[in-house]
JSON list of C-alpha atoms in Angstrom, two decimals:
[
{"chain": "R", "resi": 1, "resn": "MET", "atom": "CA", "xyz": [74.17, 66.11, 97.85]},
{"chain": "R", "resi": 2, "resn": "PRO", "atom": "CA", "xyz": [73.42, 67.83, 101.19]},
{"chain": "R", "resi": 3, "resn": "PRO", "atom": "CA", "xyz": [74.86, 71.28, 101.95]},
{"chain": "R", "resi": 4, "resn": "ILE", "atom": "CA", "xyz": [78.43, 71.45, 103.24]},
{"chain": "R", "resi": 5, "resn": "LYS", "atom": "CA", "xyz": [77.10, 73.57, 106.11]},
{"chain": "R", "resi": 6, "resn": "THR", "atom": "CA", "xyz": [73.98, 75.47, 107.11]},
{"chain": "R", "resi": 7, "resn": "PHE", "atom": "CA", "xyz": [73.65, 78.50, 109.38]},
{"chain": "R", "resi": 8, "resn": "LYS", "atom": "CA", "xyz": [71.43, 81.56, 109.80]},
{"chain": "R", "resi": 9, "resn": "VAL", "atom": "CA", "xyz": [72.37, 85.15, 109.01]},
{"chain": "R", "resi": 10, "resn": "PHE", "atom": "CA", "xyz": [70.02, 87.70, 110.55]},
{"chain": "R", "resi": 11, "resn": "GLY", "atom": "CA", "xyz": [67.41, 84.95, 110.85]},
{"chain": "R", "resi": 12, "resn": "GLU", "atom": "CA", "xyz": [67.68, 83.75, 107.24]},
{"chain": "R", "resi": 13, "resn": "ARG", "atom": "CA", "xyz": [68.94, 80.24, 106.51]},
{"chain": "R", "resi": 14, "resn": "ILE", "atom": "CA", "xyz": [72.04, 79.89, 104.33]},
{"chain": "R", "resi": 15, "resn": "ASP", "atom": "CA", "xyz": [72.97, 76.52, 102.80]},
{"chain": "R", "resi": 16, "resn": "VAL", "atom": "CA", "xyz": [76.58, 76.41, 101.57]},
{"chain": "R", "resi": 17, "resn": "LEU", "atom": "CA", "xyz": [76.65, 74.05, 98.58]},
{"chain": "R", "resi": 18, "resn": "VAL", "atom": "CA", "xyz": [80.17, 74.76, 97.29]},
{"chain": "R", "resi": 19, "resn": "ASN", "atom": "CA", "xyz": [82.89, 76.64, 99.19]},
{"chain": "R", "resi": 20, "resn": "ALA", "atom": "CA", "xyz": [86.43, 77.93, 98.66]},
{"chain": "R", "resi": 21, "resn": "ALA", "atom": "CA", "xyz": [87.94, 74.61, 99.77]},
{"chain": "R", "resi": 22, "resn": "THR", "atom": "CA", "xyz": [85.97, 72.78, 97.08]},
{"chain": "R", "resi": 23, "resn": "THR", "atom": "CA", "xyz": [87.04, 75.10, 94.25]},
{"chain": "R", "resi": 24, "resn": "GLU", "atom": "CA", "xyz": [90.50, 76.22, 95.44]},
{"chain": "R", "resi": 25, "resn": "GLY", "atom": "CA", "xyz": [89.01, 79.68, 95.97]},
{"chain": "R", "resi": 26, "resn": "ALA", "atom": "CA", "xyz": [87.58, 80.12, 92.47]},
{"chain": "R", "resi": 27, "resn": "SER", "atom": "CA", "xyz": [83.89, 80.23, 93.39]},
{"chain": "R", "resi": 28, "resn": "ALA", "atom": "CA", "xyz": [81.20, 79.32, 95.88]},
{"chain": "R", "resi": 29, "resn": "ALA", "atom": "CA", "xyz": [77.49, 78.58, 95.71]},
{"chain": "R", "resi": 30, "resn": "ILE", "atom": "CA", "xyz": [74.88, 79.08, 98.40]},
{"chain": "R", "resi": 31, "resn": "ILE", "atom": "CA", "xyz": [71.11, 78.97, 98.73]},
{"chain": "R", "resi": 32, "resn": "GLN", "atom": "CA", "xyz": [69.54, 81.76, 100.77]},
{"chain": "R", "resi": 33, "resn": "HIS", "atom": "CA", "xyz": [66.10, 81.08, 102.22]},
{"chain": "R", "resi": 34, "resn": "ILE", "atom": "CA", "xyz": [64.21, 84.37, 102.40]},
{"chain": "R", "resi": 35, "resn": "PRO", "atom": "CA", "xyz": [61.03, 84.90, 104.43]},
{"chain": "R", "resi": 36, "resn": "PRO", "atom": "CA", "xyz": [58.44, 87.41, 103.22]},
{"chain": "R", "resi": 37, "resn": "GLY", "atom": "CA", "xyz": [59.95, 90.88, 103.57]},
{"chain": "R", "resi": 38, "resn": "GLY", "atom": "CA", "xyz": [63.44, 89.43, 104.05]},
{"chain": "R", "resi": 39, "resn": "GLY", "atom": "CA", "xyz": [66.71, 89.96, 102.26]},
{"chain": "R", "resi": 40, "resn": "PRO", "atom": "CA", "xyz": [69.95, 91.84, 102.92]},
{"chain": "R", "resi": 41, "resn": "PRO", "atom": "CA", "xyz": [70.27, 95.63, 103.13]},
{"chain": "R", "resi": 42, "resn": "PRO", "atom": "CA", "xyz": [71.70, 97.42, 100.08]},
{"chain": "R", "resi": 43, "resn": "HIS", "atom": "CA", "xyz": [75.42, 96.70, 99.93]},
{"chain": "R", "resi": 44, "resn": "SER", "atom": "CA", "xyz": [78.44, 96.35, 97.67]},
{"chain": "R", "resi": 45, "resn": "HIS", "atom": "CA", "xyz": [81.34, 93.91, 97.53]},
{"chain": "R", "resi": 46, "resn": "ARG", "atom": "CA", "xyz": [84.90, 94.90, 96.79]},
{"chain": "R", "resi": 47, "resn": "HIS", "atom": "CA", "xyz": [86.01, 91.36, 95.85]},
{"chain": "R", "resi": 48, "resn": "GLU", "atom": "CA", "xyz": [83.11, 89.25, 94.56]},
{"chain": "R", "resi": 49, "resn": "ASP", "atom": "CA", "xyz": [80.63, 89.17, 91.70]},
{"chain": "R", "resi": 50, "resn": "GLU", "atom": "CA", "xyz": [77.33, 87.40, 92.38]},
{"chain": "R", "resi": 51, "resn": "THR", "atom": "CA", "xyz": [74.85, 85.71, 90.07]},
{"chain": "R", "resi": 52, "resn": "PHE", "atom": "CA", "xyz": [71.39, 85.20, 91.56]},
{"chain": "R", "resi": 53, "resn": "TYR", "atom": "CA", "xyz": [69.05, 82.46, 90.30]},
{"chain": "R", "resi": 54, "resn": "VAL", "atom": "CA", "xyz": [65.53, 82.52, 91.74]},
{"chain": "R", "resi": 55, "resn": "LEU", "atom": "CA", "xyz": [64.36, 79.07, 92.83]},
{"chain": "R", "resi": 56, "resn": "GLU", "atom": "CA", "xyz": [61.07, 80.14, 94.41]},
{"chain": "R", "resi": 57, "resn": "GLY", "atom": "CA", "xyz": [59.26, 83.19, 95.69]},
{"chain": "R", "resi": 58, "resn": "GLU", "atom": "CA", "xyz": [58.46, 86.71, 94.53]},
{"chain": "R", "resi": 59, "resn": "ILE", "atom": "CA", "xyz": [61.97, 88.16, 94.52]},
{"chain": "R", "resi": 60, "resn": "GLU", "atom": "CA", "xyz": [62.91, 91.73, 93.64]},
{"chain": "R", "resi": 61, "resn": "PHE", "atom": "CA", "xyz": [66.46, 92.84, 92.84]},
{"chain": "R", "resi": 62, "resn": "LEU", "atom": "CA", "xyz": [67.93, 96.28, 93.52]},
{"chain": "R", "resi": 63, "resn": "HIS", "atom": "CA", "xyz": [70.31, 97.55, 90.84]},
{"chain": "R", "resi": 64, "resn": "GLU", "atom": "CA", "xyz": [71.27, 101.17, 90.14]},
{"chain": "R", "resi": 65, "resn": "GLY", "atom": "CA", "xyz": [68.70, 102.40, 92.67]},
{"chain": "R", "resi": 66, "resn": "GLU", "atom": "CA", "xyz": [65.70, 100.61, 91.14]},
{"chain": "R", "resi": 67, "resn": "TRP", "atom": "CA", "xyz": [63.86, 97.50, 92.32]},
{"chain": "R", "resi": 68, "resn": "SER", "atom": "CA", "xyz": [62.86, 95.04, 89.57]},
{"chain": "R", "resi": 69, "resn": "PRO", "atom": "CA", "xyz": [61.04, 91.71, 89.84]},
{"chain": "R", "resi": 70, "resn": "VAL", "atom": "CA", "xyz": [63.08, 88.59, 89.11]},
{"chain": "R", "resi": 71, "resn": "GLY", "atom": "CA", "xyz": [60.85, 85.59, 88.46]},
{"chain": "R", "resi": 72, "resn": "VAL", "atom": "CA", "xyz": [61.39, 81.95, 89.27]},
{"chain": "R", "resi": 73, "resn": "GLY", "atom": "CA", "xyz": [63.97, 80.59, 86.83]},
{"chain": "R", "resi": 74, "resn": "ASP", "atom": "CA", "xyz": [65.35, 84.07, 86.09]},
{"chain": "R", "resi": 75, "resn": "THR", "atom": "CA", "xyz": [68.76, 85.47, 86.97]},
{"chain": "R", "resi": 76, "resn": "ALA", "atom": "CA", "xyz": [70.21, 88.79, 88.14]},
{"chain": "R", "resi": 77, "resn": "PHE", "atom": "CA", "xyz": [73.83, 89.85, 88.41]},
{"chain": "R", "resi": 78, "resn": "GLY", "atom": "CA", "xyz": [75.57, 91.82, 91.16]},
{"chain": "R", "resi": 79, "resn": "LEU", "atom": "CA", "xyz": [78.84, 93.20, 89.86]},
{"chain": "R", "resi": 80, "resn": "ARG", "atom": "CA", "xyz": [81.53, 93.89, 92.46]},
{"chain": "R", "resi": 81, "resn": "GLY", "atom": "CA", "xyz": [81.60, 97.54, 93.47]},
{"chain": "R", "resi": 82, "resn": "VAL", "atom": "CA", "xyz": [77.95, 98.12, 92.49]},
{"chain": "R", "resi": 83, "resn": "ILE", "atom": "CA", "xyz": [75.29, 98.70, 95.16]},
{"chain": "R", "resi": 84, "resn": "HIS", "atom": "CA", "xyz": [72.72, 95.93, 95.00]},
{"chain": "R", "resi": 85, "resn": "SER", "atom": "CA", "xyz": [70.31, 93.88, 97.11]},
{"chain": "R", "resi": 86, "resn": "PHE", "atom": "CA", "xyz": [67.36, 91.53, 96.83]},
{"chain": "R", "resi": 87, "resn": "ARG", "atom": "CA", "xyz": [64.19, 90.99, 98.82]},
{"chain": "R", "resi": 88, "resn": "ASN", "atom": "CA", "xyz": [61.22, 88.70, 99.04]},
{"chain": "R", "resi": 89, "resn": "ALA", "atom": "CA", "xyz": [58.27, 90.90, 98.05]},
{"chain": "R", "resi": 90, "resn": "GLY", "atom": "CA", "xyz": [55.78, 88.03, 98.33]},
{"chain": "R", "resi": 91, "resn": "THR", "atom": "CA", "xyz": [53.79, 86.40, 101.10]},
{"chain": "R", "resi": 92, "resn": "THR", "atom": "CA", "xyz": [55.48, 82.99, 100.98]},
{"chain": "R", "resi": 93, "resn": "ALA", "atom": "CA", "xyz": [59.07, 81.88, 101.56]},
{"chain": "R", "resi": 94, "resn": "GLY", "atom": "CA", "xyz": [61.57, 82.35, 98.76]},
{"chain": "R", "resi": 95, "resn": "ARG", "atom": "CA", "xyz": [64.87, 80.72, 97.85]},
{"chain": "R", "resi": 96, "resn": "VAL", "atom": "CA", "xyz": [67.70, 82.13, 95.77]},
{"chain": "R", "resi": 97, "resn": "LEU", "atom": "CA", "xyz": [70.73, 80.23, 94.50]},
{"chain": "R", "resi": 98, "resn": "ILE", "atom": "CA", "xyz": [73.74, 82.55, 94.59]},
{"chain": "R", "resi": 99, "resn": "PHE", "atom": "CA", "xyz": [76.91, 81.82, 92.61]},
{"chain": "R", "resi": 100, "resn": "ILE", "atom": "CA", "xyz": [79.87, 83.79, 94.00]},
{"chain": "R", "resi": 101, "resn": "ALA", "atom": "CA", "xyz": [83.18, 84.41, 92.23]},
{"chain": "R", "resi": 102, "resn": "PRO", "atom": "CA", "xyz": [85.74, 84.30, 93.64]},
{"chain": "R", "resi": 103, "resn": "ALA", "atom": "CA", "xyz": [84.85, 82.41, 96.82]},
{"chain": "R", "resi": 104, "resn": "GLY", "atom": "CA", "xyz": [85.04, 83.99, 100.26]},
{"chain": "R", "resi": 105, "resn": "LEU", "atom": "CA", "xyz": [81.62, 85.53, 100.80]},
{"chain": "R", "resi": 106, "resn": "GLU", "atom": "CA", "xyz": [80.43, 82.25, 102.33]},
{"chain": "R", "resi": 107, "resn": "ASP", "atom": "CA", "xyz": [83.10, 82.65, 105.05]},
{"chain": "R", "resi": 108, "resn": "TYR", "atom": "CA", "xyz": [81.93, 86.23, 105.70]},
{"chain": "R", "resi": 109, "resn": "LEU", "atom": "CA", "xyz": [78.32, 85.11, 106.06]},
{"chain": "R", "resi": 110, "resn": "GLU", "atom": "CA", "xyz": [79.28, 82.36, 108.48]},
{"chain": "R", "resi": 111, "resn": "GLU", "atom": "CA", "xyz": [81.34, 84.77, 110.58]},
{"chain": "R", "resi": 112, "resn": "ILE", "atom": "CA", "xyz": [78.54, 87.34, 110.90]},
{"chain": "R", "resi": 113, "resn": "SER", "atom": "CA", "xyz": [75.98, 84.60, 111.62]},
{"chain": "R", "resi": 114, "resn": "ALA", "atom": "CA", "xyz": [76.93, 84.79, 115.30]},
{"chain": "R", "resi": 115, "resn": "TYR", "atom": "CA", "xyz": [75.76, 88.42, 115.54]},
{"chain": "R", "resi": 116, "resn": "SER", "atom": "CA", "xyz": [72.48, 90.35, 115.56]},
{"chain": "R", "resi": 117, "resn": "PRO", "atom": "CA", "xyz": [72.10, 93.72, 113.82]},
{"chain": "R", "resi": 118, "resn": "ALA", "atom": "CA", "xyz": [69.95, 94.88, 116.75]},
{"chain": "R", "resi": 119, "resn": "THR", "atom": "CA", "xyz": [72.77, 94.54, 119.29]},
{"chain": "R", "resi": 120, "resn": "ASP", "atom": "CA", "xyz": [76.04, 93.88, 117.44]},
{"chain": "R", "resi": 121, "resn": "MET", "atom": "CA", "xyz": [76.16, 96.34, 114.54]},
{"chain": "R", "resi": 122, "resn": "PRO", "atom": "CA", "xyz": [79.66, 97.67, 115.35]},
{"chain": "R", "resi": 123, "resn": "LYS", "atom": "CA", "xyz": [81.06, 94.11, 115.23]},
{"chain": "R", "resi": 124, "resn": "ILE", "atom": "CA", "xyz": [79.18, 93.37, 111.98]},
{"chain": "R", "resi": 125, "resn": "VAL", "atom": "CA", "xyz": [80.56, 96.56, 110.40]},
{"chain": "R", "resi": 126, "resn": "GLU", "atom": "CA", "xyz": [84.10, 95.64, 111.55]},
{"chain": "R", "resi": 127, "resn": "ILE", "atom": "CA", "xyz": [83.84, 92.16, 110.00]},
{"chain": "R", "resi": 128, "resn": "SER", "atom": "CA", "xyz": [82.25, 93.62, 106.86]},
{"chain": "R", "resi": 129, "resn": "LYS", "atom": "CA", "xyz": [85.14, 96.05, 106.35]},
{"chain": "R", "resi": 130, "resn": "ARG", "atom": "CA", "xyz": [87.63, 93.20, 106.65]},
{"chain": "R", "resi": 131, "resn": "PHE", "atom": "CA", "xyz": [85.79, 91.30, 103.90]},
{"chain": "R", "resi": 132, "resn": "GLY", "atom": "CA", "xyz": [85.29, 94.37, 101.67]},
{"chain": "R", "resi": 133, "resn": "ILE", "atom": "CA", "xyz": [81.54, 94.64, 102.23]},
{"chain": "R", "resi": 134, "resn": "THR", "atom": "CA", "xyz": [79.91, 98.08, 102.57]},
{"chain": "R", "resi": 135, "resn": "PHE", "atom": "CA", "xyz": [76.27, 98.64, 103.60]},
{"chain": "R", "resi": 136, "resn": "TYR", "atom": "CA", "xyz": [74.22, 101.61, 102.40]},
{"chain": "R", "resi": 137, "resn": "PRO", "atom": "CA", "xyz": [71.02, 103.23, 103.75]}
]
């Protein structure tokens, strides 16, 4: 089945496979395509837990201040309220399947997809606060 929708967030492609409308808000699933060196900045979610399943690439996961490799076919978990992130530490493109519970993060990602961190950071921070997302240095 093709994605419900596809868009780019900060230059990285997001495929929405399952959204809030599909699950009555219970969960969502996306695939994030991550170029070498890519991935989101460290952040936390007030509302969602995330389970990350590595489909391809050399992915590292940040949890409790430490980066750890997560191999293809392995999972990592981002508990709501805990600072986490992931990045592609390799030289080829990576893909991560992200299961989100409850749904809603996919709407946040689509909303910020219209903005660039280089020029629109105040707007991104405003949207992030509304969705319960906090970024950390």
